[in-house]
Every structure is written in structure tokens, then in C-alpha cells.
């Protein structure tokens, strides 16, 4: 399974949706980058994608 916290929850959810062999996905406060305005995302987070 996958596990994510805050922004990682969005990545964990996408991984669970992409790979059908992942049976469980635990999200705590999932935060998707598409839900956050670009100005509110720190520069180091934008560089990572």
C-alpha cells in the first residue's frame, strides 16, 4: 500500500490509482498540487516535479 501526509497524500493517491496492485492507500490531509495556487507553492516544491 501507499502512505502519504499532506502533499505526499496526493502522490500516494495517484500511485494507488495508477498501479492497480496497490490495494490500500492511506492519506492524511491529502493536498493535491492542482488544488493549490502556484503562488502558494514554495519554489523547492515546484522544482521537484
CSV table of C-alpha atoms in Angstrom, one decimal:
chain,number,residue,atom,x,y,z
A,1,UNK,CA,0.0,0.0,0.0
A,2,UNK,CA,0.9,3.6,-0.1
A,3,UNK,CA,1.0,6.2,2.6
A,4,UNK,CA,1.1,10.0,2.3
A,5,UNK,CA,0.9,13.0,4.5
A,6,UNK,CA,-0.2,16.4,3.2
A,7,UNK,CA,1.3,16.9,-0.2
A,8,UNK,CA,2.6,13.3,-0.2
A,9,UNK,CA,-1.0,12.2,0.1
A,10,UNK,CA,-1.7,13.5,-3.4
A,11,UNK,CA,1.2,11.5,-4.7
A,12,UNK,CA,0.2,8.4,-2.8
A,13,UNK,CA,-3.3,8.6,-4.2
A,14,UNK,CA,-2.0,9.0,-7.7
A,15,UNK,CA,0.3,6.0,-7.3
A,16,UNK,CA,-2.6,3.9,-5.9
A,17,UNK,CA,-4.8,4.9,-8.9
A,18,UNK,CA,-2.0,4.2,-11.4
A,19,UNK,CA,-0.8,0.9,-10.1
A,20,UNK,CA,-3.8,-1.5,-9.6
A,21,UNK,CA,-1.7,-3.9,-7.5
A,22,UNK,CA,-1.7,-1.3,-4.6
A,23,UNK,CA,-4.7,-2.4,-2.6
A,24,UNK,CA,-4.7,0.3,0.1
A,25,UNK,CA,-4.0,4.0,0.2
A,26,UNK,CA,-3.7,5.9,3.4
A,27,UNK,CA,-4.0,9.7,3.1
A,28,UNK,CA,-3.7,12.1,6.0
A,29,UNK,CA,-4.7,15.6,4.9
A,30,UNK,CA,-4.2,14.9,1.2
A,31,UNK,CA,-3.1,18.0,-0.7
A,32,UNK,CA,-3.1,18.0,-4.4
A,33,UNK,CA,-0.9,20.4,-6.3
A,34,UNK,CA,-3.8,21.2,-8.7
A,35,UNK,CA,-5.8,22.5,-5.7
A,36,UNK,CA,-3.1,24.9,-4.6
A,37,UNK,CA,-2.5,28.2,-6.5
A,38,UNK,CA,1.0,28.4,-7.9
A,39,UNK,CA,1.9,31.5,-5.8
A,40,UNK,CA,1.4,29.5,-2.6
A,41,UNK,CA,3.7,26.6,-3.6
A,42,UNK,CA,7.3,27.0,-2.4
A,43,UNK,CA,9.9,27.1,-5.1
A,44,UNK,CA,11.6,23.9,-3.9
A,45,UNK,CA,8.3,22.0,-4.3
A,46,UNK,CA,7.9,23.3,-7.9
A,47,UNK,CA,11.4,22.2,-8.8
A,48,UNK,CA,10.7,18.7,-7.7
A,49,UNK,CA,8.1,17.8,-10.2
